[in-house]
Amino acid sequence: MSYYTKIRAYLNTPAKCFIPRCKARCCIDAPLPEGFLDKFQGRIQRPIYRAVNIGQNDPRDTFNSVIYNTTPNPVQLIGFDQNGNKLVGIPREVLNELNIKSMEQVKELLNDYGKYKNYCPFITTYGRCSVYEHRPSICREFGSSPLKIDHCPDKSSRLDIIKFHVKEFFNFKDTFKFIFANLKSKFIKTSPNN
């Protein structure tokens, strides 16, 4: 393998989570520790429709975890089975409110469930975490264990990160030029002959 090929492989290998490019796909149906939401009430970014206490998410946990439903979908996540598959349901009051009378209507609602992404309540519309510096252990440990199926589908390569910073630099430079041109036109007096 040539030196050039090694450098190219190094720059293009998915390296790490990079928040400015994050799509927050790993922050869907996130089981947060009980009481975490109350602690950071002022940083909530999304409306919460329902919450489900799923108990201990991991045998090593000493606390219960809560999954918050942040989509207006009548079908709500209610937990996971022993194989990690989602368990969904429709609350009785929602069935009554929507006047659901047949199983065909229920199946139609269940088929629509996949269209909605149940993001963590702390994720902004730009995919950033509003409590990043205080995020719980489940978020900090994400992708850290090769035994877990929790790798980030959008990890950025070193080259992606370099490209992002270069683009941001030139965007800043263009903005600076625009501001300078406006200031120049306002403060530099034109000659009386014009």
mmCIF file with all atom_site columns, C-alpha atoms in Angstrom:
data_model
loop_
_atom_site.group_PDB
_atom_site.id
_atom_site.type_symbol
_atom_site.label_atom_id
_atom_site.label_alt_id
_atom_site.label_comp_id
_atom_site.label_asym_id
_atom_site.label_entity_id
_atom_site.label_seq_id
_atom_site.pdbx_PDB_ins_code
_atom_site.Cartn_x
_atom_site.Cartn_y
_atom_site.Cartn_z
_atom_site.occupancy
_atom_site.B_iso_or_equiv
_atom_site.pdbx_formal_charge
_atom_site.auth_seq_id
_atom_site.auth_comp_id
_atom_site.auth_asym_id
_atom_site.auth_atom_id
_atom_site.pdbx_PDB_model_num
ATOM 1   C CA . MET A 1 1   ? 0.000   0.000  0.000  1.00 0.00 ? 1   MET A CA 1
ATOM 2   C CA . SER A 1 2   ? 1.447   3.328  -1.016 1.00 0.00 ? 2   SER A CA 1
ATOM 3   C CA . TYR A 1 3   ? 1.877   6.281  1.289  1.00 0.00 ? 3   TYR A CA 1
ATOM 4   C CA . TYR A 1 4   ? -0.783  8.223  -0.668 1.00 0.00 ? 4   TYR A CA 1
ATOM 5   C CA . THR A 1 5   ? -3.298  5.361  -0.277 1.00 0.00 ? 5   THR A CA 1
ATOM 6   C CA . LYS A 1 6   ? -2.662  5.208  3.480  1.00 0.00 ? 6   LYS A CA 1
ATOM 7   C CA . ILE A 1 7   ? -3.267  8.952  3.867  1.00 0.00 ? 7   ILE A CA 1
ATOM 8   C CA . ARG A 1 8   ? -6.394  8.777  1.720  1.00 0.00 ? 8   ARG A CA 1
ATOM 9   C CA . ALA A 1 9   ? -7.756  5.844  3.763  1.00 0.00 ? 9   ALA A CA 1
ATOM 10  C CA . TYR A 1 10  ? -6.938  7.694  7.000  1.00 0.00 ? 10  TYR A CA 1
ATOM 11  C CA . LEU A 1 11  ? -8.769  10.868 5.873  1.00 0.00 ? 11  LEU A CA 1
ATOM 12  C CA . ASN A 1 12  ? -11.850 9.052  4.504  1.00 0.00 ? 12  ASN A CA 1
ATOM 13  C CA . THR A 1 13  ? -12.437 6.584  7.342  1.00 0.00 ? 13  THR A CA 1
ATOM 14  C CA . PRO A 1 14  ? -15.486 7.457  9.489  1.00 0.00 ? 14  PRO A CA 1
ATOM 15  C CA . ALA A 1 15  ? -13.841 8.908  12.574 1.00 0.00 ? 15  ALA A CA 1
ATOM 16  C CA . LYS A 1 16  ? -16.194 10.481 15.079 1.00 0.00 ? 16  LYS A CA 1
ATOM 17  C CA . CYS A 1 17  ? -19.470 12.205 15.759 1.00 0.00 ? 17  CYS A CA 1
ATOM 18  C CA . PHE A 1 18  ? -19.272 15.760 14.500 1.00 0.00 ? 18  PHE A CA 1
ATOM 19  C CA . ILE A 1 19  ? -22.114 17.824 15.917 1.00 0.00 ? 19  ILE A CA 1
ATOM 20  C CA . PRO A 1 20  ? -22.403 20.432 13.114 1.00 0.00 ? 20  PRO A CA 1
ATOM 21  C CA . ARG A 1 21  ? -23.008 17.605 10.606 1.00 0.00 ? 21  ARG A CA 1
ATOM 22  C CA . CYS A 1 22  ? -25.108 15.416 12.899 1.00 0.00 ? 22  CYS A CA 1
ATOM 23  C CA . LYS A 1 23  ? -28.485 14.156 11.663 1.00 0.00 ? 23  LYS A CA 1
ATOM 24  C CA . ALA A 1 24  ? -29.353 12.917 15.195 1.00 0.00 ? 24  ALA A CA 1
ATOM 25  C CA . ARG A 1 25  ? -30.327 9.481  13.912 1.00 0.00 ? 25  ARG A CA 1
ATOM 26  C CA . CYS A 1 26  ? -28.920 7.939  17.085 1.00 0.00 ? 26  CYS A CA 1
ATOM 27  C CA . CYS A 1 27  ? -31.146 10.176 19.225 1.00 0.00 ? 27  CYS A CA 1
ATOM 28  C CA . ILE A 1 28  ? -34.424 8.479  18.292 1.00 0.00 ? 28  ILE A CA 1
ATOM 29  C CA . ASP A 1 29  ? -36.393 6.704  21.055 1.00 0.00 ? 29  ASP A CA 1
ATOM 30  C CA . ALA A 1 30  ? -33.608 7.533  23.498 1.00 0.00 ? 30  ALA A CA 1
ATOM 31  C CA . PRO A 1 31  ? -34.312 6.144  26.989 1.00 0.00 ? 31  PRO A CA 1
ATOM 32  C CA . LEU A 1 32  ? -33.312 8.981  29.321 1.00 0.00 ? 32  LEU A CA 1
ATOM 33  C CA . PRO A 1 33  ? -32.782 8.511  33.057 1.00 0.00 ? 33  PRO A CA 1
ATOM 34  C CA . GLU A 1 34  ? -35.838 9.188  35.202 1.00 0.00 ? 34  GLU A CA 1
ATOM 35  C CA . GLY A 1 35  ? -35.710 12.778 36.497 1.00 0.00 ? 35  GLY A CA 1
ATOM 36  C CA . PHE A 1 36  ? -33.332 13.983 33.761 1.00 0.00 ? 36  PHE A CA 1
ATOM 37  C CA . LEU A 1 37  ? -36.095 15.897 31.989 1.00 0.00 ? 37  LEU A CA 1
ATOM 38  C CA . ASP A 1 38  ? -37.079 17.744 35.179 1.00 0.00 ? 38  ASP A CA 1
ATOM 39  C CA . LYS A 1 39  ? -33.465 18.759 35.773 1.00 0.00 ? 39  LYS A CA 1
ATOM 40  C CA . PHE A 1 40  ? -33.141 20.399 32.330 1.00 0.00 ? 40  PHE A CA 1
ATOM 41  C CA . GLN A 1 41  ? -36.711 21.608 31.799 1.00 0.00 ? 41  GLN A CA 1
ATOM 42  C CA . GLY A 1 42  ? -35.567 24.907 30.274 1.00 0.00 ? 42  GLY A CA 1
ATOM 43  C CA . ARG A 1 43  ? -33.606 23.203 27.489 1.00 0.00 ? 43  ARG A CA 1
ATOM 44  C CA . ILE A 1 44  ? -36.413 21.062 26.052 1.00 0.00 ? 44  ILE A CA 1
ATOM 45  C CA . GLN A 1 45  ? -36.647 21.599 22.275 1.00 0.00 ? 45  GLN A CA 1
ATOM 46  C CA . ARG A 1 46  ? -39.644 19.462 21.255 1.00 0.00 ? 46  ARG A CA 1
ATOM 47  C CA . PRO A 1 47  ? -43.193 19.027 22.551 1.00 0.00 ? 47  PRO A CA 1
ATOM 48  C CA . ILE A 1 48  ? -43.736 15.888 24.615 1.00 0.00 ? 48  ILE A CA 1
ATOM 49  C CA . TYR A 1 49  ? -46.971 14.020 24.006 1.00 0.00 ? 49  TYR A CA 1
ATOM 50  C CA . ARG A 1 50  ? -46.459 10.992 26.240 1.00 0.00 ? 50  ARG A CA 1
ATOM 51  C CA . ALA A 1 51  ? -43.794 9.297  28.316 1.00 0.00 ? 51  ALA A CA 1
ATOM 52  C CA . VAL A 1 52  ? -43.208 5.632  29.032 1.00 0.00 ? 52  VAL A CA 1
ATOM 53  C CA . ASN A 1 53  ? -41.161 4.404  31.980 1.00 0.00 ? 53  ASN A CA 1
ATOM 54  C CA . ILE A 1 54  ? -39.411 1.259  30.702 1.00 0.00 ? 54  ILE A CA 1
ATOM 55  C CA . GLY A 1 55  ? -37.713 0.392  34.001 1.00 0.00 ? 55  GLY A CA 1
ATOM 56  C CA . GLN A 1 56  ? -34.010 -0.439 33.967 1.00 0.00 ? 56  GLN A CA 1
ATOM 57  C CA . ASN A 1 57  ? -32.726 -0.067 30.432 1.00 0.00 ? 57  ASN A CA 1
ATOM 58  C CA . ASP A 1 58  ? -29.530 -1.959 31.239 1.00 0.00 ? 58  ASP A CA 1
ATOM 59  C CA . PRO A 1 59  ? -28.922 -4.484 34.070 1.00 0.00 ? 59  PRO A CA 1
ATOM 60  C CA . ARG A 1 60  ? -26.044 -2.294 35.268 1.00 0.00 ? 60  ARG A CA 1
ATOM 61  C CA . ASP A 1 61  ? -28.336 0.731  35.711 1.00 0.00 ? 61  ASP A CA 1
ATOM 62  C CA . THR A 1 62  ? -29.381 1.817  39.193 1.00 0.00 ? 62  THR A CA 1
ATOM 63  C CA . PHE A 1 63  ? -32.248 3.934  37.846 1.00 0.00 ? 63  PHE A CA 1
ATOM 64  C CA . ASN A 1 64  ? -35.292 3.625  35.631 1.00 0.00 ? 64  ASN A CA 1
ATOM 65  C CA . SER A 1 65  ? -35.326 5.070  32.118 1.00 0.00 ? 65  SER A CA 1
ATOM 66  C CA . VAL A 1 66  ? -38.087 6.988  30.368 1.00 0.00 ? 66  VAL A CA 1
ATOM 67  C CA . ILE A 1 67  ? -38.803 7.209  26.637 1.00 0.00 ? 67  ILE A CA 1
ATOM 68  C CA . TYR A 1 68  ? -40.511 10.440 25.653 1.00 0.00 ? 68  TYR A CA 1
ATOM 69  C CA . ASN A 1 69  ? -42.826 10.503 22.639 1.00 0.00 ? 69  ASN A CA 1
ATOM 70  C CA . THR A 1 70  ? -42.207 13.744 20.747 1.00 0.00 ? 70  THR A CA 1
ATOM 71  C CA . THR A 1 71  ? -44.336 13.096 17.679 1.00 0.00 ? 71  THR A CA 1
ATOM 72  C CA . PRO A 1 72  ? -48.030 13.917 17.320 1.00 0.00 ? 72  PRO A CA 1
ATOM 73  C CA . ASN A 1 73  ? -48.577 10.406 15.963 1.00 0.00 ? 73  ASN A CA 1
ATOM 74  C CA . PRO A 1 74  ? -51.424 8.617  17.795 1.00 0.00 ? 74  PRO A CA 1
ATOM 75  C CA . VAL A 1 75  ? -49.305 5.438  17.765 1.00 0.00 ? 75  VAL A CA 1
ATOM 76  C CA . GLN A 1 76  ? -46.832 5.729  20.607 1.00 0.00 ? 76  GLN A CA 1
ATOM 77  C CA . LEU A 1 77  ? -43.758 3.739  21.551 1.00 0.00 ? 77  LEU A CA 1
ATOM 78  C CA . ILE A 1 78  ? -44.450 1.882  24.778 1.00 0.00 ? 78  ILE A CA 1
ATOM 79  C CA . GLY A 1 79  ? -41.213 -0.056 25.168 1.00 0.00 ? 79  GLY A CA 1
ATOM 80  C CA . PHE A 1 80  ? -39.029 -2.812 23.746 1.00 0.00 ? 80  PHE A CA 1
ATOM 81  C CA . ASP A 1 81  ? -39.297 -6.601 23.881 1.00 0.00 ? 81  ASP A CA 1
ATOM 82  C CA . GLN A 1 82  ? -36.421 -8.881 25.004 1.00 0.00 ? 82  GLN A CA 1
ATOM 83  C CA . ASN A 1 83  ? -35.011 -8.892 21.440 1.00 0.00 ? 83  ASN A CA 1
ATOM 84  C CA . GLY A 1 84  ? -34.893 -5.093 21.197 1.00 0.00 ? 84  GLY A CA 1
ATOM 85  C CA . ASN A 1 85  ? -37.907 -4.799 18.877 1.00 0.00 ? 85  ASN A CA 1
ATOM 86  C CA . LYS A 1 86  ? -40.189 -1.792 19.380 1.00 0.00 ? 86  LYS A CA 1
ATOM 87  C CA . LEU A 1 87  ? -43.521 -2.290 21.088 1.00 0.00 ? 87  LEU A CA 1
ATOM 88  C CA . VAL A 1 88  ? -46.073 0.274  19.990 1.00 0.00 ? 88  VAL A CA 1
ATOM 89  C CA . GLY A 1 89  ? -49.655 0.941  20.994 1.00 0.00 ? 89  GLY A CA 1
ATOM 90  C CA . ILE A 1 90  ? -52.523 3.362  20.763 1.00 0.00 ? 90  ILE A CA 1
ATOM 91  C CA . PRO A 1 91  ? -53.819 4.683  24.082 1.00 0.00 ? 91  PRO A CA 1
ATOM 92  C CA . ARG A 1 92  ? -57.523 4.081  24.718 1.00 0.00 ? 92  ARG A CA 1
ATOM 93  C CA . GLU A 1 93  ? -58.297 7.796  25.048 1.00 0.00 ? 93  GLU A CA 1
ATOM 94  C CA . VAL A 1 94  ? -56.726 8.377  21.611 1.00 0.00 ? 94  VAL A CA 1
ATOM 95  C CA . LEU A 1 95  ? -58.812 5.562  20.106 1.00 0.00 ? 95  LEU A CA 1
ATOM 96  C CA . ASN A 1 96  ? -61.945 7.175  21.521 1.00 0.00 ? 96  ASN A CA 1
ATOM 97  C CA . GLU A 1 97  ? -60.887 10.661 20.429 1.00 0.00 ? 97  GLU A CA 1
ATOM 98  C CA . LEU A 1 98  ? -60.211 9.520  16.833 1.00 0.00 ? 98  LEU A CA 1
ATOM 99  C CA . ASN A 1 99  ? -63.387 7.408  16.833 1.00 0.00 ? 99  ASN A CA 1
ATOM 100 C CA . ILE A 1 100 ? -61.485 4.264  15.786 1.00 0.00 ? 100 ILE A CA 1
ATOM 101 C CA . LYS A 1 101 ? -63.955 1.401  15.399 1.00 0.00 ? 101 LYS A CA 1
ATOM 102 C CA . SER A 1 102 ? -62.219 -1.260 13.282 1.00 0.00 ? 102 SER A CA 1
ATOM 103 C CA . MET A 1 103 ? -58.927 -3.140 13.132 1.00 0.00 ? 103 MET A CA 1
ATOM 104 C CA . GLU A 1 104 ? -58.404 -1.848 9.570  1.00 0.00 ? 104 GLU A CA 1
ATOM 105 C CA . GLN A 1 105 ? -58.232 1.695  10.940 1.00 0.00 ? 105 GLN A CA 1
ATOM 106 C CA . VAL A 1 106 ? -55.786 0.565  13.629 1.00 0.00 ? 106 VAL A CA 1
ATOM 107 C CA . LYS A 1 107 ? -53.589 -1.194 11.022 1.00 0.00 ? 107 LYS A CA 1
ATOM 108 C CA . GLU A 1 108 ? -53.576 1.962  8.908  1.00 0.00 ? 108 GLU A CA 1
ATOM 109 C CA . LEU A 1 109 ? -52.354 3.994  11.880 1.00 0.00 ? 109 LEU A CA 1
ATOM 110 C CA . LEU A 1 110 ? -49.687 1.397  12.661 1.00 0.00 ? 110 LEU A CA 1
ATOM 111 C CA . ASN A 1 111 ? -48.447 1.457  9.054  1.00 0.00 ? 111 ASN A CA 1
ATOM 112 C CA . ASP A 1 112 ? -48.023 5.250  9.303  1.00 0.00 ? 112 ASP A CA 1
ATOM 113 C CA . TYR A 1 113 ? -45.918 4.935  12.474 1.00 0.00 ? 113 TYR A CA 1
ATOM 114 C CA . GLY A 1 114 ? -42.654 4.519  10.519 1.00 0.00 ? 114 GLY A CA 1
ATOM 115 C CA . LYS A 1 115 ? -43.023 7.948  8.891  1.00 0.00 ? 115 LYS A CA 1
ATOM 116 C CA . TYR A 1 116 ? -42.445 9.706  12.212 1.00 0.00 ? 116 TYR A CA 1
ATOM 117 C CA . LYS A 1 117 ? -39.112 10.031 13.991 1.00 0.00 ? 117 LYS A CA 1
ATOM 118 C CA . ASN A 1 118 ? -39.433 10.125 17.756 1.00 0.00 ? 118 ASN A CA 1
ATOM 119 C CA . TYR A 1 119 ? -36.417 12.325 18.495 1.00 0.00 ? 119 TYR A CA 1
ATOM 120 C CA . CYS A 1 120 ? -35.087 12.995 21.971 1.00 0.00 ? 120 CYS A CA 1
ATOM 121 C CA . PRO A 1 121 ? -36.794 16.073 23.473 1.00 0.00 ? 121 PRO A CA 1
ATOM 122 C CA . PHE A 1 122 ? -33.420 17.849 23.711 1.00 0.00 ? 122 PHE A CA 1
ATOM 123 C CA . ILE A 1 123 ? -32.556 17.658 19.981 1.00 0.00 ? 123 ILE A CA 1
ATOM 124 C CA . THR A 1 124 ? -32.880 20.949 18.114 1.00 0.00 ? 124 THR A CA 1
ATOM 125 C CA . THR A 1 125 ? -34.262 21.193 14.588 1.00 0.00 ? 125 THR A CA 1
ATOM 126 C CA . TYR A 1 126 ? -30.633 21.319 13.375 1.00 0.00 ? 126 TYR A CA 1
ATOM 127 C CA . GLY A 1 127 ? -29.795 17.980 15.017 1.00 0.00 ? 127 GLY A CA 1
ATOM 128 C CA . ARG A 1 128 ? -27.814 19.464 17.891 1.00 0.00 ? 128 ARG A CA 1
ATOM 129 C CA . CYS A 1 129 ? -28.176 18.440 21.515 1.00 0.00 ? 129 CYS A CA 1
ATOM 130 C CA . SER A 1 130 ? -29.222 21.251 23.856 1.00 0.00 ? 130 SER A CA 1
ATOM 131 C CA . VAL A 1 131 ? -27.789 19.396 26.886 1.00 0.00 ? 131 VAL A CA 1
ATOM 132 C CA . TYR A 1 132 ? -24.653 18.043 25.179 1.00 0.00 ? 132 TYR A CA 1
ATOM 133 C CA . GLU A 1 133 ? -22.281 18.956 28.010 1.00 0.00 ? 133 GLU A CA 1
ATOM 134 C CA . HIS A 1 134 ? -24.655 17.336 30.557 1.00 0.00 ? 134 HIS A CA 1
ATOM 135 C CA . ARG A 1 135 ? -25.856 14.399 28.426 1.00 0.00 ? 135 ARG A CA 1
ATOM 136 C CA . PRO A 1 136 ? -26.547 11.149 30.287 1.00 0.00 ? 136 PRO A CA 1
ATOM 137 C CA . SER A 1 137 ? -24.349 8.063  30.181 1.00 0.00 ? 137 SER A CA 1
ATOM 138 C CA . ILE A 1 138 ? -26.439 6.339  27.470 1.00 0.00 ? 138 ILE A CA 1
ATOM 139 C CA . CYS A 1 139 ? -25.533 9.188  25.108 1.00 0.00 ? 139 CYS A CA 1
ATOM 140 C CA . ARG A 1 140 ? -21.894 9.355  26.193 1.00 0.00 ? 140 ARG A CA 1
ATOM 141 C CA . GLU A 1 141 ? -21.422 5.595  25.724 1.00 0.00 ? 141 GLU A CA 1
ATOM 142 C CA . PHE A 1 142 ? -23.047 5.514  22.286 1.00 0.00 ? 142 PHE A CA 1
ATOM 143 C CA . GLY A 1 143 ? -20.835 3.660  19.818 1.00 0.00 ? 143 GLY A CA 1
ATOM 144 C CA . SER A 1 144 ? -18.200 2.875  22.442 1.00 0.00 ? 144 SER A CA 1
ATOM 145 C CA . SER A 1 145 ? -18.783 -0.871 22.698 1.00 0.00 ? 145 SER A CA 1
ATOM 146 C CA . PRO A 1 146 ? -18.213 -3.227 19.760 1.00 0.00 ? 146 PRO A CA 1
ATOM 147 C CA . LEU A 1 147 ? -20.608 -5.678 21.451 1.00 0.00 ? 147 LEU A CA 1
ATOM 148 C CA . LYS A 1 148 ? -23.574 -3.310 21.085 1.00 0.00 ? 148 LYS A CA 1
ATOM 149 C CA . ILE A 1 149 ? -25.392 -2.502 17.873 1.00 0.00 ? 149 ILE A CA 1
ATOM 150 C CA . ASP A 1 150 ? -25.321 1.230  18.465 1.00 0.00 ? 150 ASP A CA 1
ATOM 151 C CA . HIS A 1 151 ? -22.875 2.654  15.941 1.00 0.00 ? 151 HIS A CA 1
ATOM 152 C CA . CYS A 1 152 ? -23.513 6.045  14.402 1.00 0.00 ? 152 CYS A CA 1
ATOM 153 C CA . PRO A 1 153 ? -24.633 5.823  10.762 1.00 0.00 ? 153 PRO A CA 1
ATOM 154 C CA . ASP A 1 154 ? -23.399 9.349  10.102 1.00 0.00 ? 154 ASP A CA 1
ATOM 155 C CA . LYS A 1 155 ? -19.940 9.476  11.654 1.00 0.00 ? 155 LYS A CA 1
ATOM 156 C CA . SER A 1 156 ? -17.883 12.048 9.814  1.00 0.00 ? 156 SER A CA 1
ATOM 157 C CA . SER A 1 157 ? -14.511 11.295 8.284  1.00 0.00 ? 157 SER A CA 1
ATOM 158 C CA . ARG A 1 158 ? -11.548 13.546 8.971  1.00 0.00 ? 158 ARG A CA 1
ATOM 159 C CA . LEU A 1 159 ? -11.848 14.829 5.398  1.00 0.00 ? 159 LEU A CA 1
ATOM 160 C CA . ASP A 1 160 ? -15.524 15.730 5.946  1.00 0.00 ? 160 ASP A CA 1
ATOM 161 C CA . ILE A 1 161 ? -14.575 17.686 9.057  1.00 0.00 ? 161 ILE A CA 1
ATOM 162 C CA . ILE A 1 162 ? -11.763 19.540 7.233  1.00 0.00 ? 162 ILE A CA 1
ATOM 163 C CA . LYS A 1 163 ? -14.119 20.386 4.336  1.00 0.00 ? 163 LYS A CA 1
ATOM 164 C CA . PHE A 1 164 ? -16.720 21.685 6.788  1.00 0.00 ? 164 PHE A CA 1
ATOM 165 C CA . HIS A 1 165 ? -14.219 24.002 8.503  1.00 0.00 ? 165 HIS A CA 1
ATOM 166 C CA . VAL A 1 166 ? -12.830 25.295 5.192  1.00 0.00 ? 166 VAL A CA 1
ATOM 167 C CA . LYS A 1 167 ? -16.354 26.029 3.939  1.00 0.00 ? 167 LYS A CA 1
ATOM 168 C CA . GLU A 1 168 ? -17.227 27.806 7.202  1.00 0.00 ? 168 GLU A CA 1
ATOM 169 C CA . PHE A 1 169 ? -14.040 29.890 6.921  1.00 0.00 ? 169 PHE A CA 1
ATOM 170 C CA . PHE A 1 170 ? -14.938 31.092 3.423  1.00 0.00 ? 170 PHE A CA 1
ATOM 171 C CA . ASN A 1 171 ? -18.556 31.740 4.449  1.00 0.00 ? 171 ASN A CA 1
ATOM 172 C CA . PHE A 1 172 ? -17.217 33.891 7.294  1.00 0.00 ? 172 PHE A CA 1
ATOM 173 C CA . LYS A 1 173 ? -14.868 35.685 4.883  1.00 0.00 ? 173 LYS A CA 1
ATOM 174 C CA . ASP A 1 174 ? -17.783 36.481 2.507  1.00 0.00 ? 174 ASP A CA 1
ATOM 175 C CA . THR A 1 175 ? -19.881 37.733 5.417  1.00 0.00 ? 175 THR A CA 1
ATOM 176 C CA . PHE A 1 176 ? -17.009 39.944 6.572  1.00 0.00 ? 176 PHE A CA 1
ATOM 177 C CA . LYS A 1 177 ? -16.641 41.397 3.040  1.00 0.00 ? 177 LYS A CA 1
ATOM 178 C CA . PHE A 1 178 ? -20.383 42.131 2.908  1.00 0.00 ? 178 PHE A CA 1
ATOM 179 C CA . ILE A 1 179 ? -20.323 43.892 6.310  1.00 0.00 ? 179 ILE A CA 1
ATOM 180 C CA . PHE A 1 180 ? -17.223 45.899 5.350  1.00 0.00 ? 180 PHE A CA 1
ATOM 181 C CA . ALA A 1 181 ? -18.816 47.012 2.050  1.00 0.00 ? 181 ALA A CA 1
ATOM 182 C CA . ASN A 1 182 ? -21.942 48.199 3.896  1.00 0.00 ? 182 ASN A CA 1
ATOM 183 C CA . LEU A 1 183 ? -19.916 50.057 6.507  1.00 0.00 ? 183 LEU A CA 1
ATOM 184 C CA . LYS A 1 184 ? -17.794 51.651 3.798  1.00 0.00 ? 184 LYS A CA 1
ATOM 185 C CA . SER A 1 185 ? -20.857 52.913 1.914  1.00 0.00 ? 185 SER A CA 1
ATOM 186 C CA . LYS A 1 186 ? -22.381 54.403 5.085  1.00 0.00 ? 186 LYS A CA 1
ATOM 187 C CA . PHE A 1 187 ? -19.351 56.071 6.650  1.00 0.00 ? 187 PHE A CA 1
ATOM 188 C CA . ILE A 1 188 ? -17.182 57.152 3.745  1.00 0.00 ? 188 ILE A CA 1
ATOM 189 C CA . LYS A 1 189 ? -18.492 60.449 2.497  1.00 0.00 ? 189 LYS A CA 1
ATOM 190 C CA . THR A 1 190 ? -18.782 60.979 -1.201 1.00 0.00 ? 190 THR A CA 1
ATOM 191 C CA . SER A 1 191 ? -17.120 64.019 -2.703 1.00 0.00 ? 191 SER A CA 1
ATOM 192 C CA . PRO A 1 192 ? -19.282 67.144 -3.133 1.00 0.00 ? 192 PRO A CA 1
ATOM 193 C CA . ASN A 1 193 ? -18.764 67.064 -6.925 1.00 0.00 ? 193 ASN A CA 1
ATOM 194 C CA . ASN A 1 194 ? -20.795 63.800 -7.293 1.00 0.00 ? 194 ASN A CA 1
#
